[in-house]
């Protein structure tokens, strides 16, 4: 008699466990999928737009900022960090944008050509390739969100977008004053 009662209790426990599993598995699956879908929003909460590439204080996400500035970035842009700022009370033409990243030499050449800028390595000296270019420290240095201290030499290549806005591409130069294989690049619109 005792073993029959024990068997009934054991069967009742198994049935409760099965019911719990039928409930817990789907709920656990839904929670896991939800966490996966919103992980960027949850874990990137200290970054604007949930984008770890955006510097604190940025007020526009990357794609809309590029579209508004009517510029692009190279197809290869690793280690990208950017900041965006629209001046309060001013028209969108006063919008500013800064980005820093590394790219490949070929992607940079293609990018410069696409922007209507000459390859600095194709001239006697990098700052002679484009009108207004100059060698030194880049414009927009010191973004401060994942960007280390600048120690190298850059060539800054400006391009006027319209009357009040200037687009500048600053490209890291190697010791031989030529662009290395994996240059650091600053892109700014002021």
PDB file of C-alpha atoms in Angstrom:
ATOM      1  CA  UNK A   1       0.000   0.000   0.000  1.00  0.00           C
ATOM      2  CA  UNK A   2       2.798   2.368   0.874  1.00  0.00           C
ATOM      3  CA  UNK A   3       4.546   1.839  -2.442  1.00  0.00           C
ATOM      4  CA  UNK A   4       1.301   2.487  -4.380  1.00  0.00           C
ATOM      5  CA  UNK A   5       0.813   5.841  -2.592  1.00  0.00           C
ATOM      6  CA  UNK A   6       4.460   6.704  -3.257  1.00  0.00           C
ATOM      7  CA  UNK A   7       4.009   5.886  -6.957  1.00  0.00           C
ATOM      8  CA  UNK A   8       0.912   8.114  -7.149  1.00  0.00           C
ATOM      9  CA  UNK A   9       2.788  11.021  -5.548  1.00  0.00           C
ATOM     10  CA  UNK A  10       5.706  10.517  -7.894  1.00  0.00           C
ATOM     11  CA  UNK A  11       3.349  10.463 -10.908  1.00  0.00           C
ATOM     12  CA  UNK A  12       1.650  13.666  -9.675  1.00  0.00           C
ATOM     13  CA  UNK A  13       5.070  15.379  -9.390  1.00  0.00           C
ATOM     14  CA  UNK A  14       5.995  14.324 -12.917  1.00  0.00           C
ATOM     15  CA  UNK A  15       2.721  15.721 -14.271  1.00  0.00           C
ATOM     16  CA  UNK A  16       3.317  19.055 -12.487  1.00  0.00           C
ATOM     17  CA  UNK A  17       6.852  19.144 -13.875  1.00  0.00           C
ATOM     18  CA  UNK A  18       5.559  18.485 -17.412  1.00  0.00           C
ATOM     19  CA  UNK A  19       2.964  21.282 -17.086  1.00  0.00           C
ATOM     20  CA  UNK A  20       5.628  23.634 -15.770  1.00  0.00           C
ATOM     21  CA  UNK A  21       7.948  22.747 -18.676  1.00  0.00           C
ATOM     22  CA  UNK A  22       5.141  23.300 -21.192  1.00  0.00           C
ATOM     23  CA  UNK A  23       4.722  26.797 -19.734  1.00  0.00           C
ATOM     24  CA  UNK A  24       8.364  27.679 -18.968  1.00  0.00           C
ATOM     25  CA  UNK A  25       9.939  26.680 -22.305  1.00  0.00           C
ATOM     26  CA  UNK A  26       7.800  28.994 -24.494  1.00  0.00           C
ATOM     27  CA  UNK A  27       8.080  31.855 -21.989  1.00  0.00           C
ATOM     28  CA  UNK A  28      11.854  31.380 -21.792  1.00  0.00           C
ATOM     29  CA  UNK A  29      12.080  31.320 -25.581  1.00  0.00           C
ATOM     30  CA  UNK A  30      10.083  34.559 -25.898  1.00  0.00           C
ATOM     31  CA  UNK A  31      12.277  36.242 -23.263  1.00  0.00           C
ATOM     32  CA  UNK A  32      15.469  35.091 -24.990  1.00  0.00           C
ATOM     33  CA  UNK A  33      14.324  36.374 -28.404  1.00  0.00           C
ATOM     34  CA  UNK A  34      13.228  39.699 -26.874  1.00  0.00           C
ATOM     35  CA  UNK A  35      16.578  40.114 -25.104  1.00  0.00           C
ATOM     36  CA  UNK A  36      18.413  39.336 -28.344  1.00  0.00           C
ATOM     37  CA  UNK A  37      16.331  41.820 -30.370  1.00  0.00           C
ATOM     38  CA  UNK A  38      16.757  44.671 -27.898  1.00  0.00           C
ATOM     39  CA  UNK A  39      20.270  43.934 -26.639  1.00  0.00           C
ATOM     40  CA  UNK A  40      21.682  47.019 -28.374  1.00  0.00           C
ATOM     41  CA  UNK A  41      19.089  49.254 -26.714  1.00  0.00           C
ATOM     42  CA  UNK A  42      19.557  47.672 -23.299  1.00  0.00           C
ATOM     43  CA  UNK A  43      23.340  47.323 -23.214  1.00  0.00           C
ATOM     44  CA  UNK A  44      24.071  50.429 -25.332  1.00  0.00           C
ATOM     45  CA  UNK A  45      21.913  52.677 -23.168  1.00  0.00           C
ATOM     46  CA  UNK A  46      24.793  55.060 -22.424  1.00  0.00           C
ATOM     47  CA  UNK A  47      25.306  55.665 -26.161  1.00  0.00           C
ATOM     48  CA  UNK A  48      22.944  57.861 -28.139  1.00  0.00           C
ATOM     49  CA  UNK A  49      20.547  55.896 -30.357  1.00  0.00           C
ATOM     50  CA  UNK A  50      21.876  52.627 -28.838  1.00  0.00           C
ATOM     51  CA  UNK A  51      24.832  52.960 -31.226  1.00  0.00           C
ATOM     52  CA  UNK A  52      28.184  52.280 -29.535  1.00  0.00           C
ATOM     53  CA  UNK A  53      29.873  54.251 -32.333  1.00  0.00           C
ATOM     54  CA  UNK A  54      28.038  57.475 -31.405  1.00  0.00           C
ATOM     55  CA  UNK A  55      29.846  59.794 -29.012  1.00  0.00           C
ATOM     56  CA  UNK A  56      27.911  61.044 -25.986  1.00  0.00           C
ATOM     57  CA  UNK A  57      26.066  64.262 -26.797  1.00  0.00           C
ATOM     58  CA  UNK A  58      25.363  63.332 -30.424  1.00  0.00           C
ATOM     59  CA  UNK A  59      21.868  64.350 -31.440  1.00  0.00           C
ATOM     60  CA  UNK A  60      21.421  62.564 -34.780  1.00  0.00           C
ATOM     61  CA  UNK A  61      22.048  58.947 -35.794  1.00  0.00           C
ATOM     62  CA  UNK A  62      24.730  58.213 -38.386  1.00  0.00           C
ATOM     63  CA  UNK A  63      22.616  57.508 -41.497  1.00  0.00           C
ATOM     64  CA  UNK A  64      20.387  60.603 -41.168  1.00  0.00           C
ATOM     65  CA  UNK A  65      23.437  62.755 -40.395  1.00  0.00           C
ATOM     66  CA  UNK A  66      25.263  61.589 -43.527  1.00  0.00           C
ATOM     67  CA  UNK A  67      22.138  62.140 -45.592  1.00  0.00           C
ATOM     68  CA  UNK A  68      21.589  65.621 -44.148  1.00  0.00           C
ATOM     69  CA  UNK A  69      25.219  66.599 -44.762  1.00  0.00           C
ATOM     70  CA  UNK A  70      25.063  65.053 -48.247  1.00  0.00           C
ATOM     71  CA  UNK A  71      28.318  63.188 -47.670  1.00  0.00           C
ATOM     72  CA  UNK A  72      29.297  59.549 -47.355  1.00  0.00           C
ATOM     73  CA  UNK A  73      31.966  57.442 -45.683  1.00  0.00           C
ATOM     74  CA  UNK A  74      34.296  54.932 -47.354  1.00  0.00           C
ATOM     75  CA  UNK A  75      32.962  51.434 -47.935  1.00  0.00           C
ATOM     76  CA  UNK A  76      35.556  50.184 -45.440  1.00  0.00           C
ATOM     77  CA  UNK A  77      35.476  52.100 -42.143  1.00  0.00           C
ATOM     78  CA  UNK A  78      36.639  50.161 -39.073  1.00  0.00           C
ATOM     79  CA  UNK A  79      36.753  51.464 -35.513  1.00  0.00           C
ATOM     80  CA  UNK A  80      34.274  54.202 -36.440  1.00  0.00           C
ATOM     81  CA  UNK A  81      33.296  56.815 -33.842  1.00  0.00           C
ATOM     82  CA  UNK A  82      31.216  59.849 -34.691  1.00  0.00           C
ATOM     83  CA  UNK A  83      29.613  62.882 -33.141  1.00  0.00           C
ATOM     84  CA  UNK A  84      26.786  64.962 -34.523  1.00  0.00           C
ATOM     85  CA  UNK A  85      25.498  68.338 -33.422  1.00  0.00           C
ATOM     86  CA  UNK A  86      22.797  70.550 -34.805  1.00  0.00           C
ATOM     87  CA  UNK A  87      23.182  74.102 -33.563  1.00  0.00           C
ATOM     88  CA  UNK A  88      20.171  75.109 -31.490  1.00  0.00           C
ATOM     89  CA  UNK A  89      18.014  77.788 -33.058  1.00  0.00           C
ATOM     90  CA  UNK A  90      19.902  77.753 -36.351  1.00  0.00           C
ATOM     91  CA  UNK A  91      18.941  76.269 -39.697  1.00  0.00           C
ATOM     92  CA  UNK A  92      20.039  72.780 -40.713  1.00  0.00           C
ATOM     93  CA  UNK A  93      22.843  74.298 -42.820  1.00  0.00           C
ATOM     94  CA  UNK A  94      24.773  74.907 -39.559  1.00  0.00           C
ATOM     95  CA  UNK A  95      24.697  71.215 -38.724  1.00  0.00           C
ATOM     96  CA  UNK A  96      28.096  69.747 -37.785  1.00  0.00           C
ATOM     97  CA  UNK A  97      29.473  66.224 -38.082  1.00  0.00           C
ATOM     98  CA  UNK A  98      32.760  64.556 -37.094  1.00  0.00           C
ATOM     99  CA  UNK A  99      33.837  60.961 -37.635  1.00  0.00           C
ATOM    100  CA  UNK A 100      37.097  59.108 -37.103  1.00  0.00           C
ATOM    101  CA  UNK A 101      37.892  55.633 -38.412  1.00  0.00           C
ATOM    102  CA  UNK A 102      40.500  53.467 -40.110  1.00  0.00           C
ATOM    103  CA  UNK A 103      40.177  52.312 -43.683  1.00  0.00           C
ATOM    104  CA  UNK A 104      42.216  50.549 -46.332  1.00  0.00           C
ATOM    105  CA  UNK A 105      44.439  52.425 -48.741  1.00  0.00           C
ATOM    106  CA  UNK A 106      42.334  51.410 -51.758  1.00  0.00           C
ATOM    107  CA  UNK A 107      39.021  52.260 -50.060  1.00  0.00           C
ATOM    108  CA  UNK A 108      40.454  55.698 -49.229  1.00  0.00           C
ATOM    109  CA  UNK A 109      41.572  56.313 -52.823  1.00  0.00           C
ATOM    110  CA  UNK A 110      38.092  55.327 -54.073  1.00  0.00           C
ATOM    111  CA  UNK A 111      36.440  57.507 -51.413  1.00  0.00           C
ATOM    112  CA  UNK A 112      38.522  60.583 -52.238  1.00  0.00           C
ATOM    113  CA  UNK A 113      37.777  60.160 -55.940  1.00  0.00           C
ATOM    114  CA  UNK A 114      34.062  59.825 -55.160  1.00  0.00           C
ATOM    115  CA  UNK A 115      34.183  63.074 -53.193  1.00  0.00           C
ATOM    116  CA  UNK A 116      35.959  64.897 -56.028  1.00  0.00           C
ATOM    117  CA  UNK A 117      39.275  65.036 -54.128  1.00  0.00           C
ATOM    118  CA  UNK A 118      42.709  64.084 -55.438  1.00  0.00           C
ATOM    119  CA  UNK A 119      44.848  61.300 -53.970  1.00  0.00           C
ATOM    120  CA  UNK A 120      47.539  63.109 -51.908  1.00  0.00           C
ATOM    121  CA  UNK A 121      50.123  60.430 -52.817  1.00  0.00           C
ATOM    122  CA  UNK A 122      49.923  61.444 -56.480  1.00  0.00           C
ATOM    123  CA  UNK A 123      51.710  64.758 -55.938  1.00  0.00           C
ATOM    124  CA  UNK A 124      55.184  65.855 -54.907  1.00  0.00           C
ATOM    125  CA  UNK A 125      53.928  66.657 -51.410  1.00  0.00           C
ATOM    126  CA  UNK A 126      50.573  65.666 -49.844  1.00  0.00           C
ATOM    127  CA  UNK A 127      49.392  69.231 -49.288  1.00  0.00           C
ATOM    128  CA  UNK A 128      49.884  70.095 -52.967  1.00  0.00           C
ATOM    129  CA  UNK A 129      47.357  67.570 -54.315  1.00  0.00           C
ATOM    130  CA  UNK A 130      44.205  69.565 -53.428  1.00  0.00           C
ATOM    131  CA  UNK A 131      43.626  73.309 -53.242  1.00  0.00           C
ATOM    132  CA  UNK A 132      43.742  74.471 -49.627  1.00  0.00           C
ATOM    133  CA  UNK A 133      45.260  71.223 -48.322  1.00  0.00           C
ATOM    134  CA  UNK A 134      47.734  71.467 -45.505  1.00  0.00           C
ATOM    135  CA  UNK A 135      49.911  69.097 -43.540  1.00  0.00           C
ATOM    136  CA  UNK A 136      49.685  69.132 -39.739  1.00  0.00           C
ATOM    137  CA  UNK A 137      47.096  68.106 -37.167  1.00  0.00           C
ATOM    138  CA  UNK A 138      43.589  67.421 -38.436  1.00  0.00           C
ATOM    139  CA  UNK A 139      40.555  69.615 -37.927  1.00  0.00           C
ATOM    140  CA  UNK A 140      38.199  68.045 -35.388  1.00  0.00           C
ATOM    141  CA  UNK A 141      40.980  66.426 -33.361  1.00  0.00           C
ATOM    142  CA  UNK A 142      40.162  65.163 -29.894  1.00  0.00           C
ATOM    143  CA  UNK A 143      36.620  63.830 -30.145  1.00  0.00           C
ATOM    144  CA  UNK A 144      37.275  61.991 -26.901  1.00  0.00           C
ATOM    145  CA  UNK A 145      35.035  58.936 -27.313  1.00  0.00           C
ATOM    146  CA  UNK A 146      37.319  56.054 -28.069  1.00  0.00           C
ATOM    147  CA  UNK A 147      39.768  58.196 -30.009  1.00  0.00           C
ATOM    148  CA  UNK A 148      43.329  58.050 -28.770  1.00  0.00           C
ATOM    149  CA  UNK A 149      45.736  60.931 -28.712  1.00  0.00           C
ATOM    150  CA  UNK A 150      46.889  61.963 -32.158  1.00  0.00           C
ATOM    151  CA  UNK A 151      50.616  61.555 -32.595  1.00  0.00           C
ATOM    152  CA  UNK A 152      50.986  61.363 -36.358  1.00  0.00           C
ATOM    153  CA  UNK A 153      51.002  63.831 -39.199  1.00  0.00           C
ATOM    154  CA  UNK A 154      47.888  64.330 -41.300  1.00  0.00           C
ATOM    155  CA  UNK A 155      47.026  66.031 -44.543  1.00  0.00           C
ATOM    156  CA  UNK A 156      43.755  67.956 -44.266  1.00  0.00           C
ATOM    157  CA  UNK A 157      41.816  68.222 -47.523  1.00  0.00           C
ATOM    158  CA  UNK A 158      39.000  70.792 -47.476  1.00  0.00           C
ATOM    159  CA  UNK A 159      36.035  71.081 -49.804  1.00  0.00           C
ATOM    160  CA  UNK A 160      33.369  73.787 -49.651  1.00  0.00           C
ATOM    161  CA  UNK A 161      29.875  72.295 -49.590  1.00  0.00           C
ATOM    162  CA  UNK A 162      28.090  75.617 -49.858  1.00  0.00           C
ATOM    163  CA  UNK A 163      28.565  79.202 -48.667  1.00  0.00           C
ATOM    164  CA  UNK A 164      28.722  78.431 -44.938  1.00  0.00           C
ATOM    165  CA  UNK A 165      29.768  74.782 -44.732  1.00  0.00           C
ATOM    166  CA  UNK A 166      33.084  73.059 -45.242  1.00  0.00           C
ATOM    167  CA  UNK A 167      33.754  69.328 -45.586  1.00  0.00           C
ATOM    168  CA  UNK A 168      37.258  68.243 -44.557  1.00  0.00           C
ATOM    169  CA  UNK A 169      38.944  64.866 -44.900  1.00  0.00           C
ATOM    170  CA  UNK A 170      42.085  64.565 -42.775  1.00  0.00           C
ATOM    171  CA  UNK A 171      44.236  61.536 -43.655  1.00  0.00           C
ATOM    172  CA  UNK A 172      47.051  60.096 -41.547  1.00  0.00           C
ATOM    173  CA  UNK A 173      50.472  60.140 -43.193  1.00  0.00           C
ATOM    174  CA  UNK A 174      53.276  57.678 -42.587  1.00  0.00           C
ATOM    175  CA  UNK A 175      56.863  58.605 -41.771  1.00  0.00           C
ATOM    176  CA  UNK A 176      57.589  58.998 -45.467  1.00  0.00           C
ATOM    177  CA  UNK A 177      54.698  61.506 -45.785  1.00  0.00           C
ATOM    178  CA  UNK A 178      52.733  58.957 -47.800  1.00  0.00           C
ATOM    179  CA  UNK A 179      49.435  57.345 -46.869  1.00  0.00           C
ATOM    180  CA  UNK A 180      49.957  54.027 -45.022  1.00  0.00           C
ATOM    181  CA  UNK A 181      48.074  50.798 -45.760  1.00  0.00           C
ATOM    182  CA  UNK A 182      45.580  51.297 -42.871  1.00  0.00           C
ATOM    183  CA  UNK A 183      45.316  55.078 -42.346  1.00  0.00           C
ATOM    184  CA  UNK A 184      43.321  56.837 -39.683  1.00  0.00           C
ATOM    185  CA  UNK A 185      40.858  59.278 -41.245  1.00  0.00           C
ATOM    186  CA  UNK A 186      38.913  62.221 -39.798  1.00  0.00           C
ATOM    187  CA  UNK A 187      35.872  63.480 -41.669  1.00  0.00           C
ATOM    188  CA  UNK A 188      34.329  66.756 -40.516  1.00  0.00           C
ATOM    189  CA  UNK A 189      31.609  69.119 -41.660  1.00  0.00           C
ATOM    190  CA  UNK A 190      31.582  72.552 -40.062  1.00  0.00           C
TER     191      UNK A 190
END
